[in-house]
Amino acid sequence: MTEHSGRDTELTVAARFNGPPDSANGGYLSGLLAQHVDAPAVRVRLHQPPPLRTPMPVRRAPGGGVRLLLGEDTVAEAVPAPVPARRIEPVPLAEAERASAGYRGRHGHPFPTCFVCGPARRVGDGLRLFAGPLDDEARTDTVACAWTPGADPAGVPLAWAALDCPGGWSVDITGRPMLLGQLTAAVFAVPRPGEPHVVLGRLLGVEGRKVHTASALYDTAGAELARAEAVWIRLRQP
């Protein structure tokens, strides 16, 4: 498990919770850092790839926010934010399961060992959230998948992780990888281990190298557990 001790000390991301092979999954790291901010919704901005297995101080900042440091450099900062305004309408569990068949990342995934969406992760190790396009001509910008959290308590960081990659896969990134730059999320209720959930992602727009997405987490009764909006940065092509 990733561990953090106290609310003003250090945060360390265990190797299991990677995104790219040598850095932390941005959504999971954001969820860990968000727990240090007392607000209904939190915006986390990533300034550099968060390292794994490295103790990083969490320092209080003005306005109720915090900064995650590596030496004198800021790795990420988290601040109170408004609850994301966009709501993605849920779909039935069976529809989300069917959408996974079209997951673009099954082949040519830029980071196949990603804790959240990597197809190379074993069942019970990674989350294996394979969000694929909905079979709905009116929602061609939306992807979905099913997720049943494991026996370990899911908690807030895993809810943030689940809101991360499915939004990114609302565009095809197999040919041009991108990394999370900013994630704003509100968790209304934590996902329940052993019970199926539905995760959705939606493309909001593209602005140069920036990709804007939204995502949402629902239980099978249609209750919204969490929602988020993200800004992704496409890597420069060689």
Coordinates of C-alpha atoms in Angstrom, one line a residue:
M1 CA 0.0 0.0 0.0
T2 CA 1.0 3.6 -0.5
E3 CA 1.5 5.2 2.9
H4 CA 1.5 8.7 4.2
S5 CA 2.0 9.6 7.8
G6 CA 0.3 12.5 9.5
R7 CA -1.2 15.5 7.6
D8 CA 1.9 17.7 7.5
T9 CA 4.8 15.3 7.2
E10 CA 5.7 13.0 4.3
L11 CA 4.0 11.1 1.5
T12 CA 5.6 8.1 -0.2
V13 CA 4.1 6.3 -3.2
A14 CA 4.9 2.6 -3.3
A15 CA 6.1 1.1 -6.6
R16 CA 2.8 -0.7 -7.2
F17 CA 1.0 2.6 -7.9
N18 CA 2.8 3.6 -11.0
G19 CA 1.5 5.3 -14.1
P20 CA 4.6 5.4 -16.4
P21 CA 7.1 2.7 -15.3
D22 CA 9.2 5.1 -13.2
S23 CA 6.6 7.5 -11.8
A24 CA 3.4 7.5 -9.8
N25 CA -0.1 7.3 -11.3
G26 CA -1.2 10.9 -11.4
G27 CA -4.8 10.2 -10.2
Y28 CA -3.7 8.1 -7.3
L29 CA -1.0 10.6 -6.2
S30 CA -3.6 13.4 -6.5
G31 CA -6.0 11.5 -4.3
L32 CA -3.4 11.0 -1.7
L33 CA -2.5 14.7 -1.7
A34 CA -6.1 15.8 -1.8
Q35 CA -6.7 14.1 1.6
H36 CA -4.5 16.9 3.1
V37 CA -7.0 19.6 2.0
D38 CA -10.2 20.2 3.9
A39 CA -12.6 21.0 1.1
P40 CA -15.6 19.4 -0.8
A41 CA -13.6 19.4 -4.0
V42 CA -9.8 19.7 -4.6
R43 CA -7.7 20.7 -7.6
V44 CA -4.3 19.1 -7.9
R45 CA -1.8 20.4 -10.4
L46 CA 1.2 18.2 -11.2
H47 CA 4.4 20.1 -11.9
Q48 CA 6.6 17.1 -12.6
P49 CA 6.3 13.3 -12.7
P50 CA 5.9 12.1 -9.1
P51 CA 8.7 9.7 -8.1
L52 CA 8.1 6.3 -6.6
R53 CA 9.5 5.0 -3.3
T54 CA 10.6 8.5 -2.4
P55 CA 9.6 10.3 0.8
M56 CA 8.3 13.7 -0.1
P57 CA 7.3 16.5 2.4
V58 CA 3.8 17.8 2.4
R59 CA 3.9 21.5 3.2
R60 CA 1.0 23.8 4.1
A61 CA 0.3 26.7 1.7
P62 CA -1.8 29.8 2.0
G63 CA -5.6 29.4 1.4
G64 CA -5.9 25.9 2.8
G65 CA -3.8 24.2 0.1
V66 CA -0.6 22.1 0.3
R67 CA 2.5 21.6 -1.7
L68 CA 4.3 18.3 -2.3
L69 CA 8.0 18.8 -2.4
L70 CA 11.1 17.0 -3.7
G71 CA 14.0 18.9 -2.3
E72 CA 13.2 22.5 -3.1
D73 CA 11.1 21.6 -6.2
T74 CA 7.3 21.4 -6.2
V75 CA 6.1 18.0 -7.4
A76 CA 2.4 18.9 -7.1
E77 CA 0.1 21.3 -5.3
A78 CA -3.5 20.8 -4.1
V79 CA -6.0 23.6 -3.4
P80 CA -9.7 23.9 -2.5
A81 CA -11.8 24.1 -5.7
P82 CA -15.4 24.3 -6.8
V83 CA -17.1 21.0 -7.5
P84 CA -16.8 20.2 -11.2
A85 CA -19.9 21.4 -12.9
R86 CA -20.3 18.8 -15.6
R87 CA -22.3 15.7 -14.9
I88 CA -22.0 12.7 -17.1
E89 CA -25.2 10.7 -17.3
P90 CA -24.7 7.1 -16.1
V91 CA -25.2 3.9 -18.1
P92 CA -26.2 0.4 -17.0
L93 CA -23.5 -1.9 -15.8
A94 CA -24.1 -4.2 -18.8
E95 CA -23.5 -1.3 -21.2
A96 CA -20.3 -0.4 -19.4
E97 CA -19.1 -4.0 -19.7
R98 CA -19.8 -4.1 -23.4
A99 CA -18.0 -0.8 -23.9
S100 CA -14.8 -2.3 -22.5
A101 CA -14.5 -4.6 -25.5
G102 CA -13.6 -1.6 -27.5
Y103 CA -10.8 -0.3 -25.2
R104 CA -8.2 1.3 -27.3
G105 CA -5.4 0.5 -24.9
R106 CA -5.4 -3.3 -25.2
H107 CA -2.8 -3.0 -27.9
G108 CA -0.2 -0.2 -28.3
H109 CA -0.7 1.1 -24.8
P110 CA 2.0 3.7 -24.1
F111 CA 2.2 2.6 -20.4
P112 CA 1.0 -1.0 -20.3
T113 CA 1.9 -1.5 -16.6
C114 CA -0.1 1.6 -15.5
F115 CA -1.8 0.8 -12.1
V116 CA -5.2 2.0 -13.3
C117 CA -5.5 1.1 -17.0
G118 CA -2.5 -1.1 -17.9
P119 CA -3.5 -4.3 -19.6
A120 CA -0.2 -5.9 -18.4
R121 CA -1.3 -5.7 -14.8
R122 CA -2.7 -8.9 -13.2
V123 CA -6.3 -9.2 -11.9
G124 CA -6.2 -8.1 -8.3
D125 CA -3.0 -6.1 -8.7
G126 CA -3.9 -3.2 -11.0
L127 CA -7.4 -1.7 -11.4
R128 CA -7.6 -2.8 -15.0
L129 CA -10.1 -0.1 -15.9
F130 CA -10.5 -0.6 -19.7
A131 CA -12.8 2.2 -20.7
G132 CA -14.1 1.9 -24.3
P133 CA -16.5 3.9 -26.5
L134 CA -20.2 3.6 -25.8
D135 CA -22.3 2.1 -28.6
D136 CA -24.4 5.3 -28.8
E137 CA -24.2 7.7 -31.8
A138 CA -25.3 10.5 -29.5
R139 CA -22.3 9.9 -27.1
T140 CA -19.4 9.3 -29.4
D141 CA -17.2 11.4 -27.0
T142 CA -17.9 9.1 -24.0
V143 CA -16.2 5.9 -22.8
A144 CA -17.2 3.6 -20.0
C145 CA -16.1 0.5 -18.1
A146 CA -17.1 -1.6 -15.1
W147 CA -15.1 -1.7 -11.9
T148 CA -15.3 -3.9 -8.9
P149 CA -12.9 -2.7 -6.2
G150 CA -10.9 -5.4 -4.5
A151 CA -11.2 -6.6 -0.9
D152 CA -8.9 -3.9 0.4
P153 CA -10.7 -0.7 1.4
A154 CA -10.9 1.4 -1.8
G155 CA -11.0 4.8 -0.1
V156 CA -10.6 8.3 -1.5
P157 CA -7.2 7.7 -3.4
L158 CA -8.6 4.8 -5.4
A159 CA -11.7 6.9 -6.3
W160 CA -9.4 9.6 -7.7
A161 CA -7.4 6.9 -9.5
A162 CA -10.6 5.6 -11.1
L163 CA -11.5 9.1 -12.3
D164 CA -8.1 9.5 -13.9
C165 CA -7.3 7.2 -16.8
P166 CA -10.9 6.6 -18.1
G167 CA -11.1 10.3 -18.9
G168 CA -7.8 10.1 -20.8
W169 CA -9.1 7.2 -22.9
S170 CA -11.9 9.3 -24.3
V171 CA -9.3 10.1 -26.9
D172 CA -7.1 7.6 -28.7
I173 CA -3.6 8.0 -27.1
T174 CA -2.0 4.9 -28.5
G175 CA -0.1 6.9 -31.1
R176 CA 0.6 9.9 -29.0
P177 CA 0.9 9.5 -25.3
M178 CA -0.2 12.2 -22.8
L179 CA 0.2 12.7 -19.1
L180 CA -2.1 14.1 -16.5
G181 CA -1.4 17.8 -15.8
Q182 CA -4.3 18.7 -13.5
L183 CA -7.2 16.9 -11.9
T184 CA -10.1 18.5 -10.0
A185 CA -12.3 16.0 -8.2
A186 CA -15.1 15.7 -5.7
V187 CA -15.7 12.4 -4.0
F188 CA -19.2 12.2 -2.5
A189 CA -19.0 8.6 -1.3
V190 CA -16.2 6.1 -1.5
P191 CA -16.6 3.0 -3.7
R192 CA -17.5 -0.2 -1.9
P193 CA -15.1 -3.2 -2.1
G194 CA -16.6 -6.2 -3.8
E195 CA -19.5 -4.3 -5.4
P196 CA -19.6 -3.4 -9.1
H197 CA -19.4 0.2 -10.2
V198 CA -19.5 2.1 -13.5
V199 CA -16.8 4.6 -14.5
L200 CA -17.2 7.0 -17.4
G201 CA -14.9 9.4 -19.2
R202 CA -15.8 12.2 -21.7
L203 CA -13.7 14.3 -24.1
L204 CA -14.5 18.0 -23.5
G205 CA -12.0 19.5 -26.0
V206 CA -8.5 19.8 -27.4
E207 CA -6.4 22.9 -27.3
G208 CA -3.0 22.4 -28.9
R209 CA -1.2 19.9 -26.7
K210 CA -3.8 20.2 -23.9
V211 CA -6.7 17.7 -23.8
H212 CA -9.7 18.5 -21.5
T213 CA -11.8 15.6 -20.1
A214 CA -14.4 14.8 -17.5
S215 CA -15.1 11.6 -15.7
A216 CA -17.5 10.1 -13.2
L217 CA -18.0 7.2 -10.9
Y218 CA -21.4 5.6 -10.2
D219 CA -22.8 2.6 -8.3
T220 CA -25.1 0.3 -10.1
A221 CA -28.2 2.0 -8.6
G222 CA -27.2 5.1 -10.5
A223 CA -25.9 7.1 -7.5
E224 CA -23.0 9.4 -8.4
L225 CA -20.1 8.7 -6.1
A226 CA -17.5 11.0 -7.6
R227 CA -16.8 13.3 -10.5
A228 CA -13.8 15.1 -12.0
E229 CA -12.4 17.3 -14.7
A230 CA -8.9 17.0 -16.0
V231 CA -6.3 18.6 -18.2
W232 CA -3.9 16.4 -20.0
I233 CA -0.6 17.3 -21.7
R234 CA 0.3 15.5 -24.9
L235 CA 4.0 14.6 -25.0
R236 CA 6.0 16.3 -27.7
Q237 CA 6.6 14.1 -30.7
P238 CA 10.3 13.4 -31.5

